[in-house]
C-alpha positions as MATLAB code, in Angstrom:
seq = 'GKVPLRDLVRETTDIIERLCIEAALQINDNNRAGAADMLGLSRQSLYVKLHRYGIEDKSSGNEN';
ca = [
      -8.618  -36.397    2.534;
      -6.164  -34.830    0.306;
      -6.495  -30.963   -0.646;
      -4.542  -29.702   -3.024;
      -1.741  -27.019   -2.155;
      -3.062  -24.709   -4.464;
      -6.468  -24.501   -2.340;
      -3.905  -24.336    0.687;
      -2.028  -21.109   -0.747;
      -4.955  -19.574   -1.148;
      -6.773  -20.263    1.777;
      -4.045  -19.187    3.669;
      -3.482  -15.927    1.496;
      -7.222  -15.101    2.344;
      -6.601  -15.743    6.438;
      -3.381  -13.193    6.338;
      -4.816  -10.733    4.309;
      -7.543  -10.801    6.258;
      -5.872  -10.538    9.128;
      -3.920   -7.339    7.480;
      -6.805   -5.471    6.538;
      -8.259   -6.087   10.077;
      -4.703   -4.879   11.544;
      -4.393   -1.809    8.788;
      -7.862   -0.684    9.845;
      -7.461   -0.688   13.378;
      -4.114    1.044   13.361;
      -6.313    3.839   11.822;
      -8.811    4.165   13.943;
     -11.488    2.039   11.113;
     -10.095    4.916    8.835;
     -10.492    3.026    5.392;
      -8.976    5.622    3.223;
      -5.351    5.376    5.757;
      -5.712    1.743    5.788;
      -6.143    1.474    2.204;
      -2.420    4.032    1.727;
      -0.952    1.543    4.747;
      -2.061   -1.461    2.546;
      -1.001    0.135   -0.771;
      -4.107   -0.336   -1.878;
      -6.493    2.529   -3.802;
      -9.233    2.795   -1.279;
     -11.392    0.957   -4.010;
      -9.727   -1.980   -4.036;
      -9.759   -2.315    0.275;
     -13.713   -1.491   -0.895;
     -13.969   -4.766   -2.868;
     -11.622   -6.583   -0.623;
     -14.149   -5.356    2.550;
     -16.746   -7.019    1.020;
     -15.232  -10.335    0.078;
     -14.007  -10.774    3.751;
     -17.195   -9.761    5.120;
     -15.434   -6.700    7.028;
     -18.132   -4.019    8.583;
     -17.087   -0.557    9.075;
     -17.132    0.198   12.831;
     -17.698    3.582   12.936;
     -20.139    4.026    9.765;
     -19.350    8.034    9.950;
     -15.775    7.355    9.522;
     -14.547    6.414    5.853;
     -12.403    9.271    4.871;
];
């Protein structure tokens, strides 16, 4: 069936955003503050996106 362009754009944007967040966390050794800074986000905004995408902190003690 047909999928509205708006839905395709939203899904694609979500995929790209998740990949960018995962890459920023990897580059910053899972340091959320560093990843947020790299992405131009506040830490709170990053936390919201981590929850939204179900991304777990791989090193539970390294949030700063």
